[in-house]
PDB file of C-alpha atoms in Angstrom:
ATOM      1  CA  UNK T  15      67.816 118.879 100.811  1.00 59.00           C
ATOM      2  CA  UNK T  16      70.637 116.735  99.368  1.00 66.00           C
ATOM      3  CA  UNK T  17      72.983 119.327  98.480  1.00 80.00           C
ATOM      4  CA  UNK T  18      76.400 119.457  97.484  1.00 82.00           C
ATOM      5  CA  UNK T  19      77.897 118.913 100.779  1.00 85.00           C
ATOM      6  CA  UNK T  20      75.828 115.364 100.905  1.00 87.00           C
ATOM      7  CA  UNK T  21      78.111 114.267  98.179  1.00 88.00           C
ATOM      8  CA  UNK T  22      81.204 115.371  99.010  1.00 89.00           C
ATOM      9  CA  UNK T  23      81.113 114.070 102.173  1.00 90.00           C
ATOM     10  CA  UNK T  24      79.691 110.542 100.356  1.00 89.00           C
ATOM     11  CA  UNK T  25      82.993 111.212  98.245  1.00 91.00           C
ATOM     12  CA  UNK T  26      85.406 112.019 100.898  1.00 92.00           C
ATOM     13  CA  UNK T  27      84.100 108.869 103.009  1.00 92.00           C
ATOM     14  CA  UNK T  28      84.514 106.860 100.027  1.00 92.00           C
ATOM     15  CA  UNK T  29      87.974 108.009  99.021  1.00 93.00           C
ATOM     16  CA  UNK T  30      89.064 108.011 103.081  1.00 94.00           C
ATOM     17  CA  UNK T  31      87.640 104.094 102.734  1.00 92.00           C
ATOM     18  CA  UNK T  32      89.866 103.517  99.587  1.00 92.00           C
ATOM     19  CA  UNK T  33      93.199 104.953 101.055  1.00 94.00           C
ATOM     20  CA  UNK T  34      92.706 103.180 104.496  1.00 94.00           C
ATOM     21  CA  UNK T  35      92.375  99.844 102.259  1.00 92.00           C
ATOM     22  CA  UNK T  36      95.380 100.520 100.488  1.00 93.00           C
ATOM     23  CA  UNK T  37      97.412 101.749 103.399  1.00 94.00           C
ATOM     24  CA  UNK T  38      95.972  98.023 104.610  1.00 93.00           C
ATOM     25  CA  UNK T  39      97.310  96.586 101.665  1.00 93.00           C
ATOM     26  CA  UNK T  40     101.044  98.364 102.129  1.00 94.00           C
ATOM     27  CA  UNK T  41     101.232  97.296 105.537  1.00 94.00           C
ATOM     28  CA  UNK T  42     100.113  93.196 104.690  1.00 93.00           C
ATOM     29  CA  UNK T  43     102.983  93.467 102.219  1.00 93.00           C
ATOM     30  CA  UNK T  44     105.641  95.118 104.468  1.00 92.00           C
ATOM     31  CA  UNK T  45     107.474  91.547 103.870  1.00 92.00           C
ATOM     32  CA  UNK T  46     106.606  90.786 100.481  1.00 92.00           C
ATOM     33  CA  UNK T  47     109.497  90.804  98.098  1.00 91.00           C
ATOM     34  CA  UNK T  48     109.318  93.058  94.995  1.00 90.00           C
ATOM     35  CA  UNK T  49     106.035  94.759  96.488  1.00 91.00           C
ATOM     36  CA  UNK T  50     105.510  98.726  95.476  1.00 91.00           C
ATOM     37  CA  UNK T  51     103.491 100.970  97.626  1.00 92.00           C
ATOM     38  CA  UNK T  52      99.818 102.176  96.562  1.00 92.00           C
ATOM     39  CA  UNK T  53      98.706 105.413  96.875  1.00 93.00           C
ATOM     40  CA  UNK T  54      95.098 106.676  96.717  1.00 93.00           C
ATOM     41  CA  UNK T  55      94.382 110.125  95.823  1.00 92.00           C
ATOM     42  CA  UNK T  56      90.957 112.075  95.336  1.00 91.00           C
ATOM     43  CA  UNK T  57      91.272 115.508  96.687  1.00 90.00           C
ATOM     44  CA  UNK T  58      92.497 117.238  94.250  1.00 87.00           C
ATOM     45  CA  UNK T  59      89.426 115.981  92.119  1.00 87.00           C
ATOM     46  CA  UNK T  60      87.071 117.002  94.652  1.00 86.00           C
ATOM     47  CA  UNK T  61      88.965 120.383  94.987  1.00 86.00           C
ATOM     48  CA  UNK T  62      88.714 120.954  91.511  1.00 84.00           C
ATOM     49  CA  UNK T  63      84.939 120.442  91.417  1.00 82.00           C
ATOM     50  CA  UNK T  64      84.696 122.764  94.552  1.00 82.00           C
ATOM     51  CA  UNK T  65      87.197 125.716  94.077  1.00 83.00           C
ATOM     52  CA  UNK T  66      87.529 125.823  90.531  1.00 78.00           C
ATOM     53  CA  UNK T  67      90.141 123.850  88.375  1.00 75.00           C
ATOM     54  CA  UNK T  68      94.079 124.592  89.049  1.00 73.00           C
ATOM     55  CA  UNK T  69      94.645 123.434  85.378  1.00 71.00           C
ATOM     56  CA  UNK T  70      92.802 124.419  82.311  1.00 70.00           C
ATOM     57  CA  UNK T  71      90.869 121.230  81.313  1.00 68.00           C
ATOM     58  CA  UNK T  72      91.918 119.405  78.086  1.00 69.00           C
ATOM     59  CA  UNK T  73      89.199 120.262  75.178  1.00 72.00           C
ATOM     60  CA  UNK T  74      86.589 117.965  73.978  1.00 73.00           C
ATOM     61  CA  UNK T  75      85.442 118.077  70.382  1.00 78.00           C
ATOM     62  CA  UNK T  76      83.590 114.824  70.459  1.00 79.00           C
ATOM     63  CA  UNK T  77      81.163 113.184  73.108  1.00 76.00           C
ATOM     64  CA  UNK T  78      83.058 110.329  73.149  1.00 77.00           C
ATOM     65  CA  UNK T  79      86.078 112.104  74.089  1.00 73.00           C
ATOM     66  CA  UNK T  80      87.030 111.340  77.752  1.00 66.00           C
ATOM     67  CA  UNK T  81      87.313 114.199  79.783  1.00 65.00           C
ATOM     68  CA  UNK T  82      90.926 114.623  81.932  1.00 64.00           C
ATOM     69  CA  UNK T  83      88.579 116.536  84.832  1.00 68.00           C
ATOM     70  CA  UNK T  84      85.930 115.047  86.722  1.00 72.00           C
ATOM     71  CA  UNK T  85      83.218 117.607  85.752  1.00 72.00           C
ATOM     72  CA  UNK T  86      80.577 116.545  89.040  1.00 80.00           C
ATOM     73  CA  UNK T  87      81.178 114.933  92.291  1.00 81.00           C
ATOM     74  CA  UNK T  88      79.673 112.263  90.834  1.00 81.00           C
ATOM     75  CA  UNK T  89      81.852 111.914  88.768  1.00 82.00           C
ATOM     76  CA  UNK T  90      85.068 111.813  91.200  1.00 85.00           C
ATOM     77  CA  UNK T  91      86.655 107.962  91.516  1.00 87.00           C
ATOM     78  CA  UNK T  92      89.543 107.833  94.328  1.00 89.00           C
ATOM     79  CA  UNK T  93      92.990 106.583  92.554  1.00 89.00           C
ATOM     80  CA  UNK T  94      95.219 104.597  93.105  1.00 88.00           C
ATOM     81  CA  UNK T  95      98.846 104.357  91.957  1.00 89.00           C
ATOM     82  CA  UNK T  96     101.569 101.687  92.123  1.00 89.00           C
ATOM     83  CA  UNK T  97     104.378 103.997  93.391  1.00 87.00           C
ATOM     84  CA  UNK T  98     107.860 102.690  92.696  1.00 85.00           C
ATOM     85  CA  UNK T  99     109.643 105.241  94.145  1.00 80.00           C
ATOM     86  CA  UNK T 100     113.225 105.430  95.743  1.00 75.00           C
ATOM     87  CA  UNK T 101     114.598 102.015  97.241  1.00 75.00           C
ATOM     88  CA  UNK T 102     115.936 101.090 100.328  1.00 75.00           C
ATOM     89  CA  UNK T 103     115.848  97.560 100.746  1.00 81.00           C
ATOM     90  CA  UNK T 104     117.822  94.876  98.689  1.00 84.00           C
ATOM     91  CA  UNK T 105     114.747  93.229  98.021  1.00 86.00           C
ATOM     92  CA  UNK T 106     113.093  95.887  96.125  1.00 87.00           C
ATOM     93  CA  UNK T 107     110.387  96.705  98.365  1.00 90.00           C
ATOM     94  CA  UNK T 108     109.345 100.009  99.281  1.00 90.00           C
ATOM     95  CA  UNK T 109     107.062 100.003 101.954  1.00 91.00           C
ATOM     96  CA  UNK T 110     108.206 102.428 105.046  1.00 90.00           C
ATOM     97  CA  UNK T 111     106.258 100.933 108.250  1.00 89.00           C
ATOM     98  CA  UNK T 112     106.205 104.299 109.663  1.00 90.00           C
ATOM     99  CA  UNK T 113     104.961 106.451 106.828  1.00 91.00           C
ATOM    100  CA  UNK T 114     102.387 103.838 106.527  1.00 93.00           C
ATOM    101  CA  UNK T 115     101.173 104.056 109.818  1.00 94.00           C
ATOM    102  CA  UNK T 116     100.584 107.585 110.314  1.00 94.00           C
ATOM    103  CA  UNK T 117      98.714 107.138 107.185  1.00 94.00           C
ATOM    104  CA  UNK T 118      96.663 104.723 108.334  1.00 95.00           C
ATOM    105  CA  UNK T 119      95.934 107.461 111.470  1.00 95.00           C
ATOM    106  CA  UNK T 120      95.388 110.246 109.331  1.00 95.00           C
ATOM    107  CA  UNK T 121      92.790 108.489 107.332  1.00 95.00           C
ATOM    108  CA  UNK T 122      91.146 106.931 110.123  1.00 94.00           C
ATOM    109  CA  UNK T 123      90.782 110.610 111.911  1.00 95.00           C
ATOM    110  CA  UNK T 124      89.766 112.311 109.007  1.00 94.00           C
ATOM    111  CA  UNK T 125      87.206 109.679 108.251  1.00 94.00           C
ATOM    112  CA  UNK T 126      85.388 109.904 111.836  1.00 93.00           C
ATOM    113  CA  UNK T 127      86.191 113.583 111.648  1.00 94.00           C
ATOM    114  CA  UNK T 128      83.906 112.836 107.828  1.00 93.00           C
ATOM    115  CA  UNK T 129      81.190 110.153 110.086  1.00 93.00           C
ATOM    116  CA  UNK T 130      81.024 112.891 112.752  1.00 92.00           C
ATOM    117  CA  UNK T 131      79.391 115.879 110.490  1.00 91.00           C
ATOM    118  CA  UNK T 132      77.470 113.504 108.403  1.00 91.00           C
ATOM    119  CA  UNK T 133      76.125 112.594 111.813  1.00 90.00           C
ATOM    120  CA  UNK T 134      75.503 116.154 113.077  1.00 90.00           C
ATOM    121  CA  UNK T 135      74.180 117.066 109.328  1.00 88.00           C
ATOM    122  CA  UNK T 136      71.423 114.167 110.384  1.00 87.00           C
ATOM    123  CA  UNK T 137      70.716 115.526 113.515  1.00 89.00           C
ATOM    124  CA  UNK T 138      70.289 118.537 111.875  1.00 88.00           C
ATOM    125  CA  UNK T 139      67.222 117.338 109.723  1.00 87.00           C
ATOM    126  CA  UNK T 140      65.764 115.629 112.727  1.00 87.00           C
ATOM    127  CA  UNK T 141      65.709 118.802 114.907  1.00 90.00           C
ATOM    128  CA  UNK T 142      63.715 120.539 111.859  1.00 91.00           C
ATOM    129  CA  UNK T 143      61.734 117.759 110.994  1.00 89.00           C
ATOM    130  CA  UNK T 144      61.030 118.469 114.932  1.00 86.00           C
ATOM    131  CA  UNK T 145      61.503 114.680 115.736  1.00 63.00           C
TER     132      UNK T 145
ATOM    133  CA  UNK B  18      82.311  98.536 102.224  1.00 58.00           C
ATOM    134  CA  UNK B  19      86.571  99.271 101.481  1.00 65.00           C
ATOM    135  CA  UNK B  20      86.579  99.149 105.257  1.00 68.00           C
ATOM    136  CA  UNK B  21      85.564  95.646 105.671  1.00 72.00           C
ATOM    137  CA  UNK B  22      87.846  94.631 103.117  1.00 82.00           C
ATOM    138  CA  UNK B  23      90.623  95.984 104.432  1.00 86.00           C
ATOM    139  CA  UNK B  24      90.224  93.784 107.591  1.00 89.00           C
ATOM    140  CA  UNK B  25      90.006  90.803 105.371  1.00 88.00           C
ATOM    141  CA  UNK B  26      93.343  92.335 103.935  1.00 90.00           C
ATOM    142  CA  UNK B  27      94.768  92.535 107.249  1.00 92.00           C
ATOM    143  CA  UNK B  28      93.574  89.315 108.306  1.00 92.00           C
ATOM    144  CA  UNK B  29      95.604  87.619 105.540  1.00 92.00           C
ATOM    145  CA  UNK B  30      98.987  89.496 106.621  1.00 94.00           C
ATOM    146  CA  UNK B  31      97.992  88.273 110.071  1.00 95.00           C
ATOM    147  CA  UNK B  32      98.075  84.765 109.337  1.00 94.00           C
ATOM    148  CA  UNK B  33     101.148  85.257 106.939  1.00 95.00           C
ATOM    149  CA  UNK B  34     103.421  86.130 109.672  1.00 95.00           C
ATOM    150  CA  UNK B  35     102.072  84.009 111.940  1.00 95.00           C
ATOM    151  CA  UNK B  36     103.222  81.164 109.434  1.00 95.00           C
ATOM    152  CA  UNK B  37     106.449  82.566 109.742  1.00 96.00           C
ATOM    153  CA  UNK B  38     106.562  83.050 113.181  1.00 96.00           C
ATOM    154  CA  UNK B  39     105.949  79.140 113.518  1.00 96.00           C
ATOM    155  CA  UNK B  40     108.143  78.401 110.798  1.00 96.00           C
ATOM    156  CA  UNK B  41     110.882  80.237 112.946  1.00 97.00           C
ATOM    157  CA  UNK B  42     110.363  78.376 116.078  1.00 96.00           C
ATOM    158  CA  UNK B  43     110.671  75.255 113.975  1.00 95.00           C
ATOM    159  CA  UNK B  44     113.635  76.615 112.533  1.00 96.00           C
ATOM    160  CA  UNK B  45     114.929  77.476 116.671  1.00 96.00           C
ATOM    161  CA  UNK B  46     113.802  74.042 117.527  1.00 96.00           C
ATOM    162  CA  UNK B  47     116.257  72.281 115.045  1.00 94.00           C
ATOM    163  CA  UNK B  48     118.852  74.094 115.786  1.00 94.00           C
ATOM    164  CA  UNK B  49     120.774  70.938 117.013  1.00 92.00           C
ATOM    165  CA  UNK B  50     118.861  68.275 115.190  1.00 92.00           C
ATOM    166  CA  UNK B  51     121.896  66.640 112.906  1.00 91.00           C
ATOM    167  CA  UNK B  52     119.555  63.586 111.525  1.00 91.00           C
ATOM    168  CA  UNK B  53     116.242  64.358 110.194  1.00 92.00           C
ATOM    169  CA  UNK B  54     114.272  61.334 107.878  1.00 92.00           C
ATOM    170  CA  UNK B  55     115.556  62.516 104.668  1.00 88.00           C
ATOM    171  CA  UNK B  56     119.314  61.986 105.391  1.00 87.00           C
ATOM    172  CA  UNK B  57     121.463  64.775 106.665  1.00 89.00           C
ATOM    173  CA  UNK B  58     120.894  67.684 109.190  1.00 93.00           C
ATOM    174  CA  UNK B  59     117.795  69.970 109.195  1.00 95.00           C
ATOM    175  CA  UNK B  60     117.648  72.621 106.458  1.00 95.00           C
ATOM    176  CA  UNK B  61     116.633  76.076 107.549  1.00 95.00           C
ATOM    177  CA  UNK B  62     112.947  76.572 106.609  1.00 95.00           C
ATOM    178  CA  UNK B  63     111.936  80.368 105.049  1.00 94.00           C
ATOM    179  CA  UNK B  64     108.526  81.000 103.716  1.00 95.00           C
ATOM    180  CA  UNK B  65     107.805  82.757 100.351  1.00 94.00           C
ATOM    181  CA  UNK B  66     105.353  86.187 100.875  1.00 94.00           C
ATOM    182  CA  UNK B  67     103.312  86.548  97.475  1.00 92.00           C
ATOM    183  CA  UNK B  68     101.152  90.115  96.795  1.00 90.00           C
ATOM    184  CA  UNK B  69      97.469  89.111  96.285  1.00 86.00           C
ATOM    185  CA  UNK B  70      96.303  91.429  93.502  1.00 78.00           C
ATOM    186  CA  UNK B  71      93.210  93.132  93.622  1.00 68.00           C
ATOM    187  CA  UNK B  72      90.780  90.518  91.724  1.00 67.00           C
ATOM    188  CA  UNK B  73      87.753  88.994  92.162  1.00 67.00           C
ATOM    189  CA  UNK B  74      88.277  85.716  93.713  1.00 63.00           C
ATOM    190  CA  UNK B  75      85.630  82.714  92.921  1.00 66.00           C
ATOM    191  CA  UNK B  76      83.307  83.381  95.447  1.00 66.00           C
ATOM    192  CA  UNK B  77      82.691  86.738  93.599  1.00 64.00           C
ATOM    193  CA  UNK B  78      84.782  88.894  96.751  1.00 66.00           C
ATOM    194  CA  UNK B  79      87.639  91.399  95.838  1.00 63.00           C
ATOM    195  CA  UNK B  80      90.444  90.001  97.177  1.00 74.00           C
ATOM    196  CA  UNK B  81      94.008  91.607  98.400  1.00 84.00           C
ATOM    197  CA  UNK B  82      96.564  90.977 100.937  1.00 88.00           C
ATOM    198  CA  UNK B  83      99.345  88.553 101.031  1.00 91.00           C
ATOM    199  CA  UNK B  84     100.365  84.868 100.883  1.00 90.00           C
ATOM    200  CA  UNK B  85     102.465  82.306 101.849  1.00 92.00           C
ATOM    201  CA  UNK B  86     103.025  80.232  98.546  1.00 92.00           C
ATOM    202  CA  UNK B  87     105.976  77.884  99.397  1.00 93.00           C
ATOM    203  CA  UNK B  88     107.988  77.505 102.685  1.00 94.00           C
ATOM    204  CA  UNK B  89     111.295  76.798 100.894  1.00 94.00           C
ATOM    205  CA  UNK B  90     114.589  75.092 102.035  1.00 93.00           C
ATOM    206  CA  UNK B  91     117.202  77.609 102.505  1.00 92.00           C
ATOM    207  CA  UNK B  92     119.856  75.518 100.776  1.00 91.00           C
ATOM    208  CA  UNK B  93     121.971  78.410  99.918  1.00 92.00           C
ATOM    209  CA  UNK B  94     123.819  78.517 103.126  1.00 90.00           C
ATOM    210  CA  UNK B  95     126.147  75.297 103.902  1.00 92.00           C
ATOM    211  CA  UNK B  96     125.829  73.578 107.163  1.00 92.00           C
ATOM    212  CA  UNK B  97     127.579  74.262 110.054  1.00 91.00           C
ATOM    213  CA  UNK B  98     130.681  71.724 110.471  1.00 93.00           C
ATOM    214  CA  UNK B  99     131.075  71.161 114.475  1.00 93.00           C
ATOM    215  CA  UNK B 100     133.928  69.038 115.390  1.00 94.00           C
ATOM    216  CA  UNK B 101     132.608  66.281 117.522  1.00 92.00           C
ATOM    217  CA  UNK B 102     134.769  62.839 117.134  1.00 93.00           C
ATOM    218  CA  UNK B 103     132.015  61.447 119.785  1.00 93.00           C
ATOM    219  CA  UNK B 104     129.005  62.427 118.317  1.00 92.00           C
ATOM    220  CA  UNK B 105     127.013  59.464 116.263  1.00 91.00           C
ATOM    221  CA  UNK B 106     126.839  61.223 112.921  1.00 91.00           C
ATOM    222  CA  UNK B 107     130.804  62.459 113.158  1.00 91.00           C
ATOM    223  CA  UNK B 108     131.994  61.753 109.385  1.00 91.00           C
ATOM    224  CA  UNK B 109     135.562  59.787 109.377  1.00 92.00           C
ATOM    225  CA  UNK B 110     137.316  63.199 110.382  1.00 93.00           C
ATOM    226  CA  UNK B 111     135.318  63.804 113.354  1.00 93.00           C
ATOM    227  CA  UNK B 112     132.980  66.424 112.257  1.00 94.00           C
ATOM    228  CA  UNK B 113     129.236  66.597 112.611  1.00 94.00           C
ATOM    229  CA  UNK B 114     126.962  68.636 109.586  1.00 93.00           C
ATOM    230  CA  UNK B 115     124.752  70.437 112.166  1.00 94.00           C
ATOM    231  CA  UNK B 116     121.859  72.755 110.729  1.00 95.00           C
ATOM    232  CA  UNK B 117     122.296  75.762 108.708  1.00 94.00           C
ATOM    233  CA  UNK B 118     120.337  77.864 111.700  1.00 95.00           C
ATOM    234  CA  UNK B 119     121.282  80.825 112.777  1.00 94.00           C
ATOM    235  CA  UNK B 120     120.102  81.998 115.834  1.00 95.00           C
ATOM    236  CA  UNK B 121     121.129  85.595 115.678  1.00 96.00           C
ATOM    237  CA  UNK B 122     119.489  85.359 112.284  1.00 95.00           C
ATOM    238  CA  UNK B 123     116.246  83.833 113.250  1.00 96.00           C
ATOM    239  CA  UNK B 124     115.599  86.117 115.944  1.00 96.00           C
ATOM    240  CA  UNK B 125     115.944  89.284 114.295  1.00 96.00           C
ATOM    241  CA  UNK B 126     113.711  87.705 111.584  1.00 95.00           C
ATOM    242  CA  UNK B 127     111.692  87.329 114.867  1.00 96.00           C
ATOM    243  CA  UNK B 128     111.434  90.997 115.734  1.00 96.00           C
ATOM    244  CA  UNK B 129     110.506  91.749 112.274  1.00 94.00           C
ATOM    245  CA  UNK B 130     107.521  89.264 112.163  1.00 95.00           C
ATOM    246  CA  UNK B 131     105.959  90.599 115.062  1.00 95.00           C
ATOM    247  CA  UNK B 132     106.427  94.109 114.537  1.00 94.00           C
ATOM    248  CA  UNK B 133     104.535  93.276 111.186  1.00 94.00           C
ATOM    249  CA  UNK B 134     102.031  91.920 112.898  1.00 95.00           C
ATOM    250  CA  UNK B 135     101.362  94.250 115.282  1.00 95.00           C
ATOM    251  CA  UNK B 136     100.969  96.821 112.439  1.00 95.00           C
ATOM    252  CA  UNK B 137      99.007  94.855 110.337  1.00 95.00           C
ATOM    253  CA  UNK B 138      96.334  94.394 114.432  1.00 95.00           C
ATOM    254  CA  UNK B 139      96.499  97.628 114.608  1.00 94.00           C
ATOM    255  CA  UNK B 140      95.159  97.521 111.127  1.00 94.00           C
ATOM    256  CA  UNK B 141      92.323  95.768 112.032  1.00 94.00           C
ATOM    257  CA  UNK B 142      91.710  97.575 115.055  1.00 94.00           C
ATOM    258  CA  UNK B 143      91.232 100.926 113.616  1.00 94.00           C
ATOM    259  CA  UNK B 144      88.958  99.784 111.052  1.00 93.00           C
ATOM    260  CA  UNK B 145      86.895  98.402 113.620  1.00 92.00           C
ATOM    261  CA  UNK B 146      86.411 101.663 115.053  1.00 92.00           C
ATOM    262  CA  UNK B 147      85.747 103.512 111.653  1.00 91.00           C
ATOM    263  CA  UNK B 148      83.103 101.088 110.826  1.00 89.00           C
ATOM    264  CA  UNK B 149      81.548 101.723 113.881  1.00 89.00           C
ATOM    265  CA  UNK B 150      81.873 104.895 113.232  1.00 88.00           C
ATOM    266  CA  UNK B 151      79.683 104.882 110.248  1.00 87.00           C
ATOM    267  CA  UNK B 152      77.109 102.589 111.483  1.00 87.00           C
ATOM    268  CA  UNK B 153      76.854 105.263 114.100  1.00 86.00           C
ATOM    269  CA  UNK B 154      76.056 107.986 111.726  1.00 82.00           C
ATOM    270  CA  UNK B 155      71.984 107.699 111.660  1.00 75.00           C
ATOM    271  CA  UNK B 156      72.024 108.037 115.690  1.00 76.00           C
ATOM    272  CA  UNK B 157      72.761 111.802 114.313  1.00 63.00           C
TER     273      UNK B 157
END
């Protein structure tokens, strides 16, 4: 019953959460002197898990070695990076209002896009449980 | 609960720029004042935006955003000489120190407030929506 799709869509909603906060974030700082842009990324992780990795995965010889691939969902934490990318303001900040607000609308529609099918995936059970 | 927090996020931008926002109509207001209780003509007021890292505050909540630490002088600009023999304050050659206040200045700075805080609503408004979203998901 709780499958694989249960936790990617927990993941997705979680990473979704995590880059709306730090589009948030971007946009509270738009003034702030100095202030680099954050970027969350998770997909790729979640891809990897899914389809197969793109890269070979480092070798571990040792349990204690940490592993470069997330090797379950479970394992998959969003990111986030401090970009300091190109400039284009005196005062060294790089936030672009615009970028950062269809951002913010991507991640809001793919996150009730996410809230939608975890809905239907519900309503699913209910019809079999024949509630 | 990233979603909640990012209203509290928001929230903090909100009342930022609303800080400067007042601290430009002050600014607008004094435009003329030559004589202010210290001595000397009113000094252009800017406020200092500080990053709030993400870190657990004392009440045990991650906190982000953005604050006001200071609102500084602006003391880098000189004031504005206006020749006015009349005037009350005129020094012996007949010139008043009037405030280093640009209006141009202030309300572009103007523009750019409110544009940040319209992003920073809209913000808030959107993660309204996803939260109901997702309170919304055992409805099925």
């Amino acid at each position: 019953m709780f499958d694989l799709t249960w936790k990617v869509m927990e993941k997705d909603l979680q990473g979704l959460a995590h880059r709306f906060r730090s589009v948030g974030q971007n946009l509270a700082n738009t003034n702030t002197p100095g202030y680099a842009r954050r970027e969350v990324s998770f997909e790729d992780q979640l891809d990897d898990i899914i389809n197969g990795p793109k890269r070979l995965p480092m070798a571990t010889t040792d349990p204690k070695h940490m592993s470069t691939h997330a090797r379950s969902v479970e394992e998959v934490t969003p990111r986030e990076d401090r970009i300091p990318d190109q400039l284009y303001r005196l005062d060294r900040n790089n936030v672009d209002p615009e970028i950062e607000m269809a951002k913010m609308a991507e991640t809001k529609m793919g996150y009730d896009a996410m809230t939608q099918l975890v809905s239907k995936k519900v309503s699913g059970y209910k019809t079999a449980m024949g509630g | 609960m990233r979603v909640f927090k990012s209203i509290d996020v928001a929230a903090s931008s909100l009342t930022a720029h609303r800080l400067w926002m007042d601290t430009i109509s002050q600014n607008l207001a004094n435009v003329n004042s030559s004589r202010t209780p210290e001595g000397g003509p009113y000094v252009r007021r800017v406020p200092v935006f500080q990053q709030i890292l993400d870190e657990i505050g004392e009440d045990g909540k991650v906190k982000g955003g953005v604050k006001v630490v200071e609102i500084a002088k602006d003391t880098t600009t000189a004031p504005r000489l206006v020749y006015q023999p009349d005037h009350p304050d005129a020094d012996q050659e007949g010139y008043v120190a009037m405030p280093n206040v640009s209006v141009v200045r202030e309300m572009a700075d103007m523009m750019v407030a409110s544009r940040a805080y319209e992003a920073n609503l809209a913000v808030t408004t959107s993660a309204k929506s996803m939260w109901s979203g997702a309170l919304d998901i055992l409805k099925g």
